[in-house]
């Protein structure tokens, strides 16, 4: 059985190789986290220890900062969560709207990771304009 440290290191090296091979302008923070710009958004990828034998890969895109969080917008976000096939909108501690998705890391294929990152990026890049038009705020690229 692998230890949590070796599992984490194995996943991290795999994620690093895939991201560098599939995406341009990857920022590697050398702490298990990466940033990948895409259109008006940027996807944060973080490898985390999960159990003794498994890791998680968390993907998060900042969508809109400073939007007016009225009932109409919040209901719209919740309904979009039901419509979308992966991931979900959420709020950070400062009410920044984000889109997140998580995958287990131990056996993820390069194509699964690429598809997940691309999907989160495309969803954030698409919906940020709709949210700004509906409730104001700034897209990630505008900060």
C-alpha positions as a printed NumPy array, in Angstrom:
array([[  0.   ,   0.   ,   0.   ],
       [  1.253,   3.47 ,  -0.876],
       [  1.599,   6.128,   1.742],
       [ -0.307,   9.374,   1.464],
       [  2.937,  11.217,   0.576],
       [  3.869,   8.889,  -2.281],
       [  0.289,   8.89 ,  -3.595],
       [  0.247,  12.679,  -3.542],
       [  3.639,  12.926,  -5.271],
       [  2.627,  10.435,  -7.963],
       [ -0.598,  12.303,  -8.696],
       [  1.142,  15.675,  -8.649],
       [  3.778,  14.561, -11.161],
       [  1.078,  13.097, -13.416],
       [ -1.026,  16.287, -13.262],
       [  2.026,  18.475, -13.909],
       [  2.973,  16.418, -16.986],
       [ -0.554,  16.459, -18.414],
       [ -1.125,  20.179, -17.831],
       [  2.225,  21.178, -19.306],
       [  1.625,  18.926, -22.308],
       [ -1.96 ,  19.986, -23.029],
       [ -2.213,  23.67 , -22.096],
       [ -0.222,  26.787, -22.896],
       [  0.693,  29.349, -20.238],
       [  0.324,  26.975, -17.272],
       [  1.518,  28.605, -14.066],
       [  2.983,  26.032, -11.652],
       [  3.138,  27.373,  -8.099],
       [  5.282,  24.37 ,  -7.025],
       [  2.988,  23.614,  -4.082],
       [  0.513,  21.277,  -5.768],
       [ -1.42 ,  24.086,  -7.425],
       [ -1.556,  25.465, -10.954],
       [ -3.358,  28.218, -12.866],
       [ -4.436,  27.967, -16.488],
       [ -5.77 ,  31.097, -18.212],
       [ -8.594,  30.594, -20.704],
       [-10.477,  33.428, -22.385],
       [-11.846,  35.726, -19.705],
       [-11.393,  33.11 , -16.973],
       [ -8.612,  31.201, -15.298],
       [ -8.794,  27.681, -13.896],
       [ -7.066,  26.84 , -10.645],
       [ -6.006,  23.185, -10.353],
       [ -5.078,  21.894,  -6.9  ],
       [ -3.914,  18.383,  -6.   ],
       [ -4.902,  17.418,  -2.457],
       [ -4.33 ,  14.39 ,  -0.284],
       [ -7.656,  12.664,   0.348],
       [ -7.137,   9.234,   1.927],
       [ -4.138,   6.971,   2.465],
       [ -4.542,   5.676,  -1.087],
       [ -6.307,   8.446,  -2.975],
       [ -5.934,  12.075,  -3.939],
       [ -8.385,  14.669,  -5.206],
       [ -7.868,  17.11 ,  -8.041],
       [ -9.901,  20.239,  -7.404],
       [-10.665,  22.583, -10.288],
       [-12.014,  26.066,  -9.665],
       [-12.575,  29.003, -11.965],
       [-13.296,  32.448, -10.633],
       [-16.319,  33.584, -12.632],
       [-17.444,  37.02 , -11.351],
       [-16.298,  39.205,  -8.475],
       [-18.525,  41.92 ,  -7.033],
       [-21.852,  40.907,  -8.595],
       [-25.037,  42.016,  -6.874],
       [-26.155,  38.797,  -5.185],
       [-29.881,  39.246,  -5.474],
       [-32.483,  36.489,  -5.287],
       [-32.88 ,  36.352,  -9.073],
       [-29.152,  35.678,  -9.614],
       [-28.908,  33.106,  -6.836],
       [-31.923,  31.198,  -8.166],
       [-30.43 ,  31.353, -11.672],
       [-27.131,  29.91 , -10.403],
       [-28.902,  27.077,  -8.588],
       [-30.912,  26.223, -11.703],
       [-27.744,  26.243, -13.817],
       [-26.234,  23.752, -11.353],
       [-29.025,  21.332, -12.234],
       [-28.65 ,  21.9  , -16.   ],
       [-24.883,  21.507, -16.189],
       [-23.534,  17.972, -16.415],
       [-20.471,  18.503, -14.26 ],
       [-19.42 ,  20.884, -11.561],
       [-21.373,  23.612,  -9.84 ],
       [-21.467,  27.324,  -9.202],
       [-20.705,  28.469,  -5.693],
       [-19.672,  31.47 ,  -3.615],
       [-16.358,  32.147,  -1.934],
       [-16.118,  33.831,   1.466],
       [-16.063,  37.263,  -0.246],
       [-19.095,  36.417,  -2.458],
       [-16.998,  35.836,  -5.564],
       [-18.93 ,  33.514,  -7.878],
       [-16.883,  30.449,  -8.802],
       [-17.393,  27.28 , -10.799],
       [-15.889,  24.121,  -9.277],
       [-15.402,  20.465, -10.063],
       [-13.386,  17.719,  -8.349],
       [-12.022,  14.36 ,  -9.526],
       [-10.186,  11.54 ,  -7.864],
       [ -6.564,  11.67 ,  -8.882],
       [ -5.222,   8.164,  -8.497],
       [ -6.304,   6.766, -11.83 ],
       [ -7.235,   9.812, -13.893],
       [ -6.27 ,   9.594, -17.536],
       [ -4.697,  12.491, -19.42 ],
       [ -7.831,  12.852, -21.566],
       [-10.108,  12.956, -18.485],
       [ -8.007,  15.676, -16.865],
       [ -7.802,  17.687, -20.085],
       [-11.578,  17.416, -20.592],
       [-12.291,  18.47 , -17.001],
       [-10.01 ,  21.52 , -17.134],
       [-11.356,  22.541, -20.531],
       [-14.968,  22.102, -19.421],
       [-14.517,  24.22 , -16.291],
       [-12.718,  26.902, -18.333],
       [-15.336,  27.01 , -21.083],
       [-18.245,  27.113, -18.631],
       [-16.679,  29.957, -16.617],
       [-15.72 ,  31.85 , -19.785],
       [-19.249,  31.5  , -21.17 ],
       [-21.306,  32.316, -18.091],
       [-19.23 ,  35.208, -16.748],
       [-20.618,  37.522, -19.429],
       [-24.213,  36.483, -18.666],
       [-23.727,  37.013, -14.941],
       [-22.126,  40.445, -15.401],
       [-24.985,  41.49 , -17.706],
       [-27.521,  40.261, -15.136],
       [-25.938,  41.499, -11.885],
       [-22.795,  43.509, -12.563],
       [-19.347,  42.724, -11.234],
       [-16.042,  41.921, -12.893],
       [-14.858,  38.845, -14.782],
       [-11.558,  37.302, -13.712],
       [ -9.742,  38.91 , -16.646],
       [-11.058,  42.354, -15.624],
       [ -9.556,  42.293, -12.128]])
